[in-house]
XYZ file of C-alpha atoms in Angstrom:
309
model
C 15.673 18.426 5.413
C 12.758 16.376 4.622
C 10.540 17.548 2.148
C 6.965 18.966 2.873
C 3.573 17.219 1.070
C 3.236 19.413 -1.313
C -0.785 18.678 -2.041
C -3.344 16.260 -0.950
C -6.490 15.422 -2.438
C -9.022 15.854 0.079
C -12.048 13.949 1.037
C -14.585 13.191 3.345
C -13.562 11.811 6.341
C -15.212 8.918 5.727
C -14.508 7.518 2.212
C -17.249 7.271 -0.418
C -18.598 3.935 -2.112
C -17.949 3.250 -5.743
C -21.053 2.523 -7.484
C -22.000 -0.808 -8.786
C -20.620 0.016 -12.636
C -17.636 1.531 -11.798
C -14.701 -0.637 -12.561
C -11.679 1.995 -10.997
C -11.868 4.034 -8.199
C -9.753 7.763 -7.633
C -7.258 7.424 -5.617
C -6.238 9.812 -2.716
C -2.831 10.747 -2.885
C -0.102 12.676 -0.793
C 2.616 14.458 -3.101
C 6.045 14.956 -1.545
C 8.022 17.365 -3.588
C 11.755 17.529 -3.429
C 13.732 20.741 -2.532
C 15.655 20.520 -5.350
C 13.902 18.753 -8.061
C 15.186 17.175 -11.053
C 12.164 17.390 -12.860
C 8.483 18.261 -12.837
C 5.552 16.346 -10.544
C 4.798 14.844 -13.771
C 8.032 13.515 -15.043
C 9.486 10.396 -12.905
C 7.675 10.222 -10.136
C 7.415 7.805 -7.792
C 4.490 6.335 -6.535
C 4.418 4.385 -3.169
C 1.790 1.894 -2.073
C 1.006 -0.178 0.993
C 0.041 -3.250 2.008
C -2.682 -4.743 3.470
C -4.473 -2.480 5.943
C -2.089 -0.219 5.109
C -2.657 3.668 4.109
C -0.399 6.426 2.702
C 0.431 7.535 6.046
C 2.588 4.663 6.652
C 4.662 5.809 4.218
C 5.359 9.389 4.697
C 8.689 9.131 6.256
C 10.132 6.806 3.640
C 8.234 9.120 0.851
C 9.743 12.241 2.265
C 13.611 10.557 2.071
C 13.098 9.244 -1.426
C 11.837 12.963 -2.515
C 14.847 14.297 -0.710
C 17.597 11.833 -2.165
C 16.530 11.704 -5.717
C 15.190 14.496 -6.032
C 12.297 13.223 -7.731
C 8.310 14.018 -6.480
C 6.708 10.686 -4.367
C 2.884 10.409 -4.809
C 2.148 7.953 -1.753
C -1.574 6.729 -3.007
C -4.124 5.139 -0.896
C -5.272 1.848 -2.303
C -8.918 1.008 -3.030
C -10.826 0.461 -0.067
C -8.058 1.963 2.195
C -7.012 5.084 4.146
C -9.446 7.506 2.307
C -9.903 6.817 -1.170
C -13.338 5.010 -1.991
C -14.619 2.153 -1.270
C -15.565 -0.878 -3.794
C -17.105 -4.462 -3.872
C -14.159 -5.626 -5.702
C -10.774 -5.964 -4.136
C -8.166 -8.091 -6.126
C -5.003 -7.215 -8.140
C -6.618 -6.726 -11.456
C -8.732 -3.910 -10.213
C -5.828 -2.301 -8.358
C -3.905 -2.023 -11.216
C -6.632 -0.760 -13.111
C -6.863 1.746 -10.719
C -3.021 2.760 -10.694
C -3.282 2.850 -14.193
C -5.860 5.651 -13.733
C -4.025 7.592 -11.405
C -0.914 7.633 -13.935
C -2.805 8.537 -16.966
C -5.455 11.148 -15.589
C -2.680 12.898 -13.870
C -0.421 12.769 -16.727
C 2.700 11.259 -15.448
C 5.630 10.045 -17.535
C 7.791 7.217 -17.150
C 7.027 6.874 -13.009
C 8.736 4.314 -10.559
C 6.385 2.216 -8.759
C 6.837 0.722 -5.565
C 4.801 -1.412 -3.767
C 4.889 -3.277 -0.611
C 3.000 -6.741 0.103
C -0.351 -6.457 -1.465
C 1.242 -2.757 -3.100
C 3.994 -5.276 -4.441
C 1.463 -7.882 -6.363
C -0.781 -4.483 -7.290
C 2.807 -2.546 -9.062
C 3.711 -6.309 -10.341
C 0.600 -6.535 -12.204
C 0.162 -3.389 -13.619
C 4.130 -3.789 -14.791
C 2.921 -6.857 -16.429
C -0.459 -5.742 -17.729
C 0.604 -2.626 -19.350
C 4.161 -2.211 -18.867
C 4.280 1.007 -21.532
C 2.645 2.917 -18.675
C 5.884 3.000 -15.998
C 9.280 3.039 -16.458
C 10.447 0.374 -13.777
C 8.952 -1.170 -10.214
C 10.135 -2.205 -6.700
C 8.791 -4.798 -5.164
C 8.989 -5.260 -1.546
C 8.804 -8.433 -0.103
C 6.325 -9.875 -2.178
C 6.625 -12.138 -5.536
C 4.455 -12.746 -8.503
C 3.559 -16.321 -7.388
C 0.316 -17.918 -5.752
C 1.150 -18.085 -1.589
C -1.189 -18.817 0.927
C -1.929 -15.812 3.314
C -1.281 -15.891 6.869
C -4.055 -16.791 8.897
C -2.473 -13.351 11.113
C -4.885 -11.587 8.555
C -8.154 -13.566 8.802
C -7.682 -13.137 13.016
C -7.121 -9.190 12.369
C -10.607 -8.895 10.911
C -12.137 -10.812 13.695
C -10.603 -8.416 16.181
C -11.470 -5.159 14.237
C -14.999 -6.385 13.429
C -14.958 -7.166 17.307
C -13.841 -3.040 18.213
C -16.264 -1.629 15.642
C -19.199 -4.076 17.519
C -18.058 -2.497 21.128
C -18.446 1.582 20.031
C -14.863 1.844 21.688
C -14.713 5.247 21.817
C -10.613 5.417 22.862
C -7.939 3.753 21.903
C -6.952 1.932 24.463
C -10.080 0.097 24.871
C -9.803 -1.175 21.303
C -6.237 -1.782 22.049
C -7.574 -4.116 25.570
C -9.128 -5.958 22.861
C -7.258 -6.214 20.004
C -4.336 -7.177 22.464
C -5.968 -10.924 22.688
C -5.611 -11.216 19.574
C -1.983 -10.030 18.681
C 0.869 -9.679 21.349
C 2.898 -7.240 18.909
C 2.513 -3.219 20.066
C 3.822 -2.268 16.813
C 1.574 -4.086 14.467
C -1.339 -3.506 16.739
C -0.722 -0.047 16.445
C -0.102 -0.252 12.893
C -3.806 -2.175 12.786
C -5.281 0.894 15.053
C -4.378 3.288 12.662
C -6.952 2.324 10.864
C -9.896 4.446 13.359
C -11.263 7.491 12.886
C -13.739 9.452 14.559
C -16.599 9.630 12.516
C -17.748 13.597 11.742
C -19.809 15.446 14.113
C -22.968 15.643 11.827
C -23.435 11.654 11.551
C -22.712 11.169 15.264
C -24.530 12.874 18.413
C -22.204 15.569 19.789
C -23.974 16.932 22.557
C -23.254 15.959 26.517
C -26.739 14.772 26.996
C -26.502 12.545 23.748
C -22.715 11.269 24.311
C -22.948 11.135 28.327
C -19.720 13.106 28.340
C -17.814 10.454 26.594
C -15.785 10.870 23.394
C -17.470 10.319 20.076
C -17.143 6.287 19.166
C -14.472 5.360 16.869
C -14.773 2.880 13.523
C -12.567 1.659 11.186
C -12.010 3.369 7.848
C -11.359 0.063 6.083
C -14.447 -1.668 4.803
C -14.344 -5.244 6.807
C -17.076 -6.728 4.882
C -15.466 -6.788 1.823
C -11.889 -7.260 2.764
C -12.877 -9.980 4.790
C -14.413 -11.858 1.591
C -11.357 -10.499 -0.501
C -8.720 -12.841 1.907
C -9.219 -15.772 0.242
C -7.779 -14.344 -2.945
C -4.754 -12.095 -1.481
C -2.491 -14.242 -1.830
C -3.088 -14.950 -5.294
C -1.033 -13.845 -8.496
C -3.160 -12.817 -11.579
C -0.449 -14.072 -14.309
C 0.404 -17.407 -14.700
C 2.220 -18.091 -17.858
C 5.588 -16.132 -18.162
C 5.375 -16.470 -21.949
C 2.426 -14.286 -22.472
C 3.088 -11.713 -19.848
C 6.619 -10.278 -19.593
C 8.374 -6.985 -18.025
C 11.340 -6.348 -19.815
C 12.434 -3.063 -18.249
C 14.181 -3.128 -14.460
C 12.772 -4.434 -11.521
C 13.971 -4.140 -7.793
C 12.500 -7.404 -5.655
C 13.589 -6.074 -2.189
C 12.786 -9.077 1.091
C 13.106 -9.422 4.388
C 15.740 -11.984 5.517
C 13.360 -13.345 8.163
C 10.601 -13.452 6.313
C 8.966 -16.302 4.280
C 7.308 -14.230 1.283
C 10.039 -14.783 -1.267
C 11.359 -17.781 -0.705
C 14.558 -19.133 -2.818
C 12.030 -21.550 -4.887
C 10.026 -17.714 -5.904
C 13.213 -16.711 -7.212
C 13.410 -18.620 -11.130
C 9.712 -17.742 -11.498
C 10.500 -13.672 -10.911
C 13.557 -14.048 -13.678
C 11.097 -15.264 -16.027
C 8.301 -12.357 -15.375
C 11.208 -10.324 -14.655
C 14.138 -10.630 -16.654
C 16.081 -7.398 -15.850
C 15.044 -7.985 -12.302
C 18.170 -7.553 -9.369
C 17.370 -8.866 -5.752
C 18.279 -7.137 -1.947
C 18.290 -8.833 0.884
C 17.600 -6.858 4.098
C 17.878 -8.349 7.723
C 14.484 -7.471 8.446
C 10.942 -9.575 8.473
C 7.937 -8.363 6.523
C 7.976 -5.561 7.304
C 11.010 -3.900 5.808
C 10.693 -0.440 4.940
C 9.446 0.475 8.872
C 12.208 -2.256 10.304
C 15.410 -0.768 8.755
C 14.317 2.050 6.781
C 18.086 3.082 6.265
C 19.170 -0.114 4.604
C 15.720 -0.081 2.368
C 16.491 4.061 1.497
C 19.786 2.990 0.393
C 18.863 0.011 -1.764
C 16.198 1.998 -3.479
C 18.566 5.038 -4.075
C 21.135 3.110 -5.628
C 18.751 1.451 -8.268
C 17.115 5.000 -8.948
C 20.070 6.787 -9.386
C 21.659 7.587 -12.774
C 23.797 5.195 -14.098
C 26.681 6.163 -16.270
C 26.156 4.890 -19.349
C-alpha cells in the first residue's frame, strides 16, 4: 500500500517573489511517510527533485514507492521558481544548492539521500560537491557533472507557454491547440501543461457579467521571464577542477539508454568527482523515472538498502 503525504507546506496559490537580498528561497515540500518506518522524518530521508519545468507532483508516485520499500520518509521539494515555492531572479545550480542546503539544515535532517533528476541531478551534484558533510549519498538521474549544451526542445517550450499565457486560454485544451505546434508528444505536452493554474478568485473577476460565463483564465506557475534568461546557463556545471571539489561517499548515476545526457565520454569525468560512484543503465530516454518506473524503483532500492557489512 502506498504511503499517504504525510504534511505539506502550504502556500498561496500563486508563489511569492524572493526579495532582491535574499540569496535562498523556502522550499515547498510534500513528505511521504512510510507505514513502517525505520526511522524518524528526520533521520535518512530522502529528498526528490525534478527537472526542468518540473514540480513535486511529478514525483509522487515514485516518492510514495521509495517510502514504502525502504521504509524511509521522501520529502519531494519544489525547486526555486517551480511548482509553488517562491520565485527568484536567480536560477542556476549554485543557488539551488544553497537552497537544498537550507531545507536540510532548518528542518534538521541527518545523513539524507538526495536524488535528483536533470536539472534536480546537477542541483544534488553540486550541493554533494559543495558541502558534502550535509548528505549522506546522491542519485543522479540522467544527468552528469559536465558542461552540455541544452536542447533547443527547451528554448521552443518557453515560446509556446509565453504564447498560452498571451491568449488568456482559459481551458486546457485550447492551450493544448497551441502548444501542439510546437511539440507532437501528448505526454510531454501534458507534462508542460501541468504547469497552469487558475489564478484565485480575489485577483481575477468571478462574476458572469465580468467572465461572460467562461472559466477563469489560466497562467503558468513558472516564472517565464526568468527561466527564459536562465537557459543559456542550464546546461552548465558549476565545478570544474576534480582536484578541488570531490565526493567521496556513494553516488548512484542512473541514464536512459536512449538518451544522450551521459554519454560514454561523461563517464571518466564522474569517477573523478565521484569516486565511489556505480552506474545503471535503463532502456528508457530522458525521462526515466516516468518511462520504466519499475526498473528505476529497483535500481534505487538496491543501492539504499543495507548492505551486510
Amino acid at each position: 500500500m502506498s504511503s499517504p503525504v504525510a504534511s505539506r507546506r502550504q502556500y498561496s496559490a500563486m508563489p511569492t517573489a524572493a526579495t532582491e537580498d535574499e540569496k535562498t528561497v523556502p522550499l515547498v515540500y510534500d513528505l511521504h511517510a512510510p507505514s513502517k518506518p525505520v526511522a524518524d522524518a528526520k533521520t535518512s530521508p530522502i529528498i526528490v527533485m525534478h527537472g526542468l519545468f518540473g514540480s513535486k507532483k511529478n514525483n509522487r508516485g515514485i516518492s510514495k514507492v521509495l517510502a514504502r520499500d525502504l521504509g524511509r520518509y521522501v520529502y519531494a521539494v519544489d525547486l526555486r521558481n517551480h511548482g509553488e515555492s517562491p520565485h527568484h531572479h536567480r536560477h542556476d545550480y549554485n543557488a539551488m544548492a544553497d537552497d537544498v542546503a537550507r531545507f536540510i539544515t532548518e528542518h534538521g535532517l541527518k545523513e539524507p539521500t538526495l536524488i535528483g533528476h536533470s536539472m534536480g541531478a546537477k542541483t544534488a551534484m553540486a550541493l554533494a560537491l559543495h558541502n558534502p558533510s550535509l548528505i549522506a549519498n546522491i542519485i543522479s538521474v540522467d544527468n552528469a557533472p559536465v558542461d552540455a549544451r541544452l536542447g533547443s526542445d527547451f528554448a521552443k517550450y518557453i515560446r509556446a507557454m509565453k504564447e498560452i499565457d498571451a491568449a488568456n486560454v482559459s481551458r486546457q485544451s485550447d492551450a493544448d491547440a497551441i502548444l501542439a505546434a510546437y511539440e507532437p508528444s501528448l505526454p510531454i505536452r501534458q507534462f508542460l501543461l501541468g504547469n497552469l493554474y487558475r489564478p484565485s478568485p480575489s485577483s481575477t473577476p468571478t462574476t458572469t457579467a465580468e467572465t461572460g460565463n467562461k472559466p477563469p483564465t489560466q497562467k503558468f506557475r513558472v516564472p517565464l521571464a526568468i527561466l527564459s534568461k536562465a537557459l543559456a546557463h542550464m546546461g552548465d556545471f558549476p565545478f570544474r577542477d576534480p582536484a578541488a571539489a570531490r565526493f567521496e561517499k556513494p553516488a548512484l548515476f542512473v541514464r536512459g539508454t536512449k538518451s544522450t545526457y551521459v554519454p560514454d565520454e561523461a563517464l571518466p569525468v564522474i569517477g573523478q568527482f565521484f569516486p565511489r560512484f556505480e552506474l545503471v543503465d535503463i532502456e528508457a530516454g530522458h525521462w526515466v523515472i516516468s518511462e520504466s518506473p519499475e526498473a528505476f524503483r529497483q535500481a534505487v532500492v538496491k543501492f539504499l538498502e543495507p548492505k551486510d557489512d
